[in-house]
Coordinates of C-alpha atoms and ligand atoms in Angstrom, one line a residue:
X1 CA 0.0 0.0 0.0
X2 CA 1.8 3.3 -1.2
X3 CA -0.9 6.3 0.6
X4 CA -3.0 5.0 3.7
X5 CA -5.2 7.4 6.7
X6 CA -6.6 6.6 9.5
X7 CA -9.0 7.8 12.3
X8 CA -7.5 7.9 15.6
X9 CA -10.3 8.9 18.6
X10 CA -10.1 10.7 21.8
X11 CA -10.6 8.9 25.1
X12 CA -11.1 9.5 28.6
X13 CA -9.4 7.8 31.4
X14 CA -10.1 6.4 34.8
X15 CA -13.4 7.2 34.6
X16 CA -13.5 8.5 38.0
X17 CA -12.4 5.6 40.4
X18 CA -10.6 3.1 37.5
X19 CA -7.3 4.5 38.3
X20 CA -5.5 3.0 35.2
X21 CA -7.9 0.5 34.2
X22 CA -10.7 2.0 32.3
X23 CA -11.1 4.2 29.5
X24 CA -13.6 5.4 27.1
X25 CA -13.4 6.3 23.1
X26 CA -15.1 9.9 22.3
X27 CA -16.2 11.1 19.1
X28 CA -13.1 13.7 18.6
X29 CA -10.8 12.5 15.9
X30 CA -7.4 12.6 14.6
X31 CA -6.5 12.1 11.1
X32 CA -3.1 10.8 9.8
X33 CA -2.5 10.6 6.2
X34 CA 0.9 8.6 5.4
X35 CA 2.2 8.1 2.0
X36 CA 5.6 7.3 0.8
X37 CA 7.8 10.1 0.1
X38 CA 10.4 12.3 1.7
X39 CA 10.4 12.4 5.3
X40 CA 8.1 14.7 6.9
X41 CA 6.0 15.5 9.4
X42 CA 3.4 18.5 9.5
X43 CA 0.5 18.9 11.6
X44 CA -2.9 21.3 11.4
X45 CA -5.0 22.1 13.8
X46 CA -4.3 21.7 17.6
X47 CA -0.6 21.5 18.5
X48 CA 0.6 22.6 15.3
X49 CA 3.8 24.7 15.7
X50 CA 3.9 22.6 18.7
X51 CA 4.4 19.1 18.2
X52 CA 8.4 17.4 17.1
X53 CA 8.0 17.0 13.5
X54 CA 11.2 15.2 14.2
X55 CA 11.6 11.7 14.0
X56 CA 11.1 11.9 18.0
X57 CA 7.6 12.6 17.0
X58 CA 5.2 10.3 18.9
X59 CA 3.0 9.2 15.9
X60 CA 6.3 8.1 14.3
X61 CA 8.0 7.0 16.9
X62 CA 4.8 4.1 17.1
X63 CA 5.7 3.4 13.5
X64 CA 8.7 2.8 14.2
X65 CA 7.5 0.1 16.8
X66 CA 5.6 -1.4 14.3
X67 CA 8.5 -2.0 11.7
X68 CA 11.1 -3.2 14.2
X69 CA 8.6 -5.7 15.5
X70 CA 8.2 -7.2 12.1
X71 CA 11.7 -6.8 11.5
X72 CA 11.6 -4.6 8.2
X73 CA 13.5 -0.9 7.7
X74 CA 11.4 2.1 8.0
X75 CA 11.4 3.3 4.7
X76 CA 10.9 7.1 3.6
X77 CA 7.7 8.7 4.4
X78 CA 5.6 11.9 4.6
X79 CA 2.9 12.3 7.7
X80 CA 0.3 14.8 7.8
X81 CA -1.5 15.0 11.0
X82 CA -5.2 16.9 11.2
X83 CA -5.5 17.1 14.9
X84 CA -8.3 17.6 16.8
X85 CA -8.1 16.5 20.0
X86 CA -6.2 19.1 22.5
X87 CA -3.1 18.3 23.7
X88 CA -2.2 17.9 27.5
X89 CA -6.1 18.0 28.8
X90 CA -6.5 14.3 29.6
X91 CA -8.0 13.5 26.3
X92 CA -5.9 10.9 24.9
X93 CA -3.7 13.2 22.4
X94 CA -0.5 10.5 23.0
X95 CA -2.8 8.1 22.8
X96 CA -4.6 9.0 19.8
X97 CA -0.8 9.6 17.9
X98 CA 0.4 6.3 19.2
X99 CA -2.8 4.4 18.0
X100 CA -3.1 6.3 14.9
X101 CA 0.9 5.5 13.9
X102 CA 0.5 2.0 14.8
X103 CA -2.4 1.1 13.1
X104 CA -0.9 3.6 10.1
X105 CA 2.3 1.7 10.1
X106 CA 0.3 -2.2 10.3
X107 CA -1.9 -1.4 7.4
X108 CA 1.5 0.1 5.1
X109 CA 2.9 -3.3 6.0
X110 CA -0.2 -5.5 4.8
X111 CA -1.6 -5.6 8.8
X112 CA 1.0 -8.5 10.0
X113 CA 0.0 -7.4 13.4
X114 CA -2.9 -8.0 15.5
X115 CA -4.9 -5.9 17.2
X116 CA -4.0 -7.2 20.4
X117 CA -0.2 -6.7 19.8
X118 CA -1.0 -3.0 18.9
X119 CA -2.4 -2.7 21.9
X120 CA 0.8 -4.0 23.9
X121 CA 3.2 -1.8 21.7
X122 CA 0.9 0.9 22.1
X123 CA 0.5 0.6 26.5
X124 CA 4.5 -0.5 26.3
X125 CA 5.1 3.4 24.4
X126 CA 2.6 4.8 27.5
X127 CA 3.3 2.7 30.1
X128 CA -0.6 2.2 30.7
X129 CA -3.4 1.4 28.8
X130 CA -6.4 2.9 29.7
X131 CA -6.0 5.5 26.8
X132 CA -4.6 3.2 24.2
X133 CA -6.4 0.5 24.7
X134 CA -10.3 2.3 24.0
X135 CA -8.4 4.3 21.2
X136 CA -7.4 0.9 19.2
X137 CA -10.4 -0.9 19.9
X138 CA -13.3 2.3 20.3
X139 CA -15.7 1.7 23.2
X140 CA -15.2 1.5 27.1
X141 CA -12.4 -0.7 27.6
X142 CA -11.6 -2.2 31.0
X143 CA -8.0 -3.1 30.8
X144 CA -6.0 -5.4 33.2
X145 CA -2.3 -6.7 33.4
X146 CA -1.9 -10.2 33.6
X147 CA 1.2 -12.3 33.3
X148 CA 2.9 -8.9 31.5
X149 CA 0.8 -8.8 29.3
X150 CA -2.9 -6.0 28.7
X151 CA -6.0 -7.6 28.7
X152 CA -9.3 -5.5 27.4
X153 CA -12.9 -6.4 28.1
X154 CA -15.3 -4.4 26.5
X155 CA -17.7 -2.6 29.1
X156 CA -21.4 -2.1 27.1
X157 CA -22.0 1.7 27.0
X158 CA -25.7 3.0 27.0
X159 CA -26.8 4.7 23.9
X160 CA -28.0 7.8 25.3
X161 CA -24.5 8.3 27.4
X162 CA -23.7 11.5 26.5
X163 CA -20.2 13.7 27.7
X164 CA -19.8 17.2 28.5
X165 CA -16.0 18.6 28.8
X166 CA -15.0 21.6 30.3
X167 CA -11.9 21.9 28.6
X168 CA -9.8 24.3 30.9
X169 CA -7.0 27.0 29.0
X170 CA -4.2 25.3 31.3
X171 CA -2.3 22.0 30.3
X172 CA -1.6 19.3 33.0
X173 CA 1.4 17.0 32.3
X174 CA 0.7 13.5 32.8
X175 CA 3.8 13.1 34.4
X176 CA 3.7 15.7 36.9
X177 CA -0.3 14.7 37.6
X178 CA 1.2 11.4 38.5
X179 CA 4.2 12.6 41.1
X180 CA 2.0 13.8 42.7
X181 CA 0.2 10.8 43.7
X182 CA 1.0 9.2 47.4
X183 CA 2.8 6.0 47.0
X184 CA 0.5 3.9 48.8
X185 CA -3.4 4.2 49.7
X186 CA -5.2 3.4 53.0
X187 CA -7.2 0.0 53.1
X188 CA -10.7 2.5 53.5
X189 CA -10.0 4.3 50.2
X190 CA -8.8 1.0 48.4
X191 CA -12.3 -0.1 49.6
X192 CA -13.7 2.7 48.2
X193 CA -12.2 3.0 44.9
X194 CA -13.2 -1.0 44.2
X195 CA -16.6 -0.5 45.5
X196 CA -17.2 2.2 42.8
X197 CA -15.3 1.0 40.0
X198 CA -17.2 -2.2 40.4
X199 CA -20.6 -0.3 40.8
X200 CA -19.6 1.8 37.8
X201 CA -18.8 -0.9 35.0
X202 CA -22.4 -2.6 36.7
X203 CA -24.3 0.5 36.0
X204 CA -22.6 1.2 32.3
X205 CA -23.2 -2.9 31.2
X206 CA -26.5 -2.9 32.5
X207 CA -27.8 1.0 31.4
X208 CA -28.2 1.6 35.0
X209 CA -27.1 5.7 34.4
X210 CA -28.4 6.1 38.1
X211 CA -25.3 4.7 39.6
X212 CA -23.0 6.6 37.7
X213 CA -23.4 9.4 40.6
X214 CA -21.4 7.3 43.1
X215 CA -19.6 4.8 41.0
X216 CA -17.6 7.5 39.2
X217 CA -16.3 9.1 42.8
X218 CA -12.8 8.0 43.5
X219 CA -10.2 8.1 46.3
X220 CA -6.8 7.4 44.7
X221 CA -6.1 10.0 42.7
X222 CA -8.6 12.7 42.0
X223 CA -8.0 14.1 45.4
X224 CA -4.1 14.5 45.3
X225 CA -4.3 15.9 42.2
X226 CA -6.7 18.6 43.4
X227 CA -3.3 20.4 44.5
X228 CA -2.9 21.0 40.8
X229 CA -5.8 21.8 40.1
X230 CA -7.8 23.5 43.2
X231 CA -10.8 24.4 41.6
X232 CA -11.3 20.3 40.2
X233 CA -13.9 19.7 43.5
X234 CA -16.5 22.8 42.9
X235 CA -16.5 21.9 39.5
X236 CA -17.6 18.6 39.9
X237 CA -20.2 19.5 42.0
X238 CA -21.6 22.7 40.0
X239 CA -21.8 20.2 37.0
X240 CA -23.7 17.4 39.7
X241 CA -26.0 20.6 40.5
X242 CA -26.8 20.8 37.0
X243 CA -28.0 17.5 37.1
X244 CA -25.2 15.6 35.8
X245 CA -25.3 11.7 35.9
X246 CA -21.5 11.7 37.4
X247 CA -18.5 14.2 37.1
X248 CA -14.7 13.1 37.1
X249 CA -11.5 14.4 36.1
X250 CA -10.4 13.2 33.3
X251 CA -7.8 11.0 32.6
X252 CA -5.1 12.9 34.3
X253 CA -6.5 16.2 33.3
X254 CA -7.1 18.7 32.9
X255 CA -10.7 18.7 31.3
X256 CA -13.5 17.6 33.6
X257 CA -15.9 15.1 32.3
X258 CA -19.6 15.3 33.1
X259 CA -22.0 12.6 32.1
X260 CA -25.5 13.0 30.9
X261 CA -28.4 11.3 29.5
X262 CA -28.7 12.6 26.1
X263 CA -28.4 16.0 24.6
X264 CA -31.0 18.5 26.8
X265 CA -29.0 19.4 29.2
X266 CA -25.5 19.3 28.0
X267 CA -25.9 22.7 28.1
X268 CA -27.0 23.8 31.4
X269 CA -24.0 21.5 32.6
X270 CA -21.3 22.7 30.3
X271 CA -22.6 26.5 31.6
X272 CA -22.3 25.4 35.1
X273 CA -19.2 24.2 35.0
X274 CA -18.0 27.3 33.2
X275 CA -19.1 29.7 35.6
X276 CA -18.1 27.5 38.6
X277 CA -14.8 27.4 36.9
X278 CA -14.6 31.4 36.3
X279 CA -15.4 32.1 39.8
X280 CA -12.2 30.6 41.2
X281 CA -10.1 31.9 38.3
X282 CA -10.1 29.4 35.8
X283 CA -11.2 29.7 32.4
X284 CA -12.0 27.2 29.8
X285 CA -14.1 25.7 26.7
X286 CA -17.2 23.7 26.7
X287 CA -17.6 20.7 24.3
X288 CA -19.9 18.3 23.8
X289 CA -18.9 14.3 22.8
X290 CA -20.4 11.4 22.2
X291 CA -18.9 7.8 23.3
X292 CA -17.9 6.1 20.3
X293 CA -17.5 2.1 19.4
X294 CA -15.2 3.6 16.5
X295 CA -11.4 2.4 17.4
X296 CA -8.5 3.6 15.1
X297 CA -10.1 2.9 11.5
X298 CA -8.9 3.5 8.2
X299 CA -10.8 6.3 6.2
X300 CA -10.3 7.2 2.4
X301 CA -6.7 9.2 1.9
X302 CA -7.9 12.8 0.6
X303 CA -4.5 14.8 1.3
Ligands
HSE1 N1 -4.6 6.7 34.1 C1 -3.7 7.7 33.7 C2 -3.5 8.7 34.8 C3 -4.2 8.4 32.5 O1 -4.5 9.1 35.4 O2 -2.4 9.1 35.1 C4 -3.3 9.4 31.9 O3 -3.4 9.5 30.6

């Protein structure tokens, strides 16, 4: 195959209480065209002016995963990247690059490569996989580690589940938003956080969007990272106020995730959240999303 693109989607992470474990494809996508040509790397759209167009950069540096496993040379290419997902907000952007230059990289090759093995190449480059996995394989992915290997089970979504982000100006690094998190928990909030993870993925399988209130409160590291990010806690509660299903930060920030049941009042939340935000000094965008089944999927090369 000479000129391939693919779709890469946004996800959220953790969920609230499934620290690491479970993630969630949205309906804000990536594009990556790849076609064989001198090397280079531009990008439109968010991050652009940004992002290494280096061969450091991320969606090339997954690529490059993909060749060495199969043992062939990386030969000469030209990426274009359409971006639409904002970078450093805990919406999968590394994900989303990773996924998309994996799944790029296995369809140039003739797809030698499973899915699953993406998925291991692609948490191996992030060092978890509750991003990576949902943005390979679309949907709500609970993902576990098991003799060194990532194991995903799909958790059923409801149709009307519905996502509201407020989508704050300020980045939060993954890496910082994780020192920051004590090395060890007490046994009462290990309790809780299983408790509501469990209670959670029950109320998501079975359409149950009243437990999403408490199974998407969490213990291990929503409240250290609240240092970061002060104003996380009245945010959460001005979107609850508003009458959302569950609020949570997600992945590790720094947009805050609000669940509703479909679209009437994705407004008043999105507003609430807003204004909550702006009292204490932070200011941010609204968007609405959609959970989507769609994983990294090819799409007709245009550019
Ligand atoms: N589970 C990760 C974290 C997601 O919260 O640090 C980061 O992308």
């Amino acid at each position: 195959m000479d000129k391939i693109a693919v779709q890469a989607p946004a996800t959220t992470a953790n969920l609230g209480p499934g620290f690491d474990c479970l993630g969630m494809a949205l309906d804000i996508f990536n594009e990556l065209t790849v076609e064989h040509g001198p090397f280079c790397i531009s990008v439109e759209g968010e991050g652009a002016g940004q992002i290494d167009a280096t061969e450091n950069n991320l969606v090339f540096r997954a690529m490059a995963r993909v060749f060495n496993r199969v043992e062939k040379p990386i030969p000469e290419l030209t990426l274009t990247c359409r971006n639409r997902i904002p970078l450093a907000r805990g919406l999968g952007s590394s994900a989303a690059a990773i996924a998309s230059g994996l799944v790029a990289a296995n369809g140039l090759l003739g797809k030698p490569l499973g899915l699953d093995e993406l998925v291991q190449l692609g948490a191996k480059m992030e060092g978890h996989a509750d991003n990576v996995a949902p943005a390979l394989l679309g949907g709500c992915q609970l993902v576990v580690q098991e003799a060194g290997r990532y194991v995903s089970f799909p958790v059923p979504v409801p149709l009307g589940l519905r996502a509201v982000l407020f989508i704050p100006d300020f980045a939060m690094s993954t890496a910082h938003a994780r020192k920051v998190l004590p090395a060890s928990v007490t046994r009462g909030d290990a309790v809780f956080n299983v408790g509501r993870a469990a209670l959670l993925t029950m109320g998501l399988s079975a359409g149950k969007l009243d437990y999403l209130r408490v199974g998407t409160q969490d213990r291990l590291h929503q409240p250290a990272r609240q240092s970061i990010f002060p104003a996380m806690g009245s945010i959460f509660q001005a979107a609850l106020e508003a009458g959302a299903l569950g609020s949570f930060l997600s992945g590790a920030g720094s947009t805050i995730l609000a669940f509703t049941e479909g679209e009437s009042m994705s407004g008043a939340i999105g507003q609430a959240m807003q204004t909550a935000a702006a009292r204490l000094g932070v200011h941010g965008r609204v968007a609405a999303a959609r959970p989507t089944a769609l994983g990294t999927h090819a799409v007709p090369a245009t550019a």
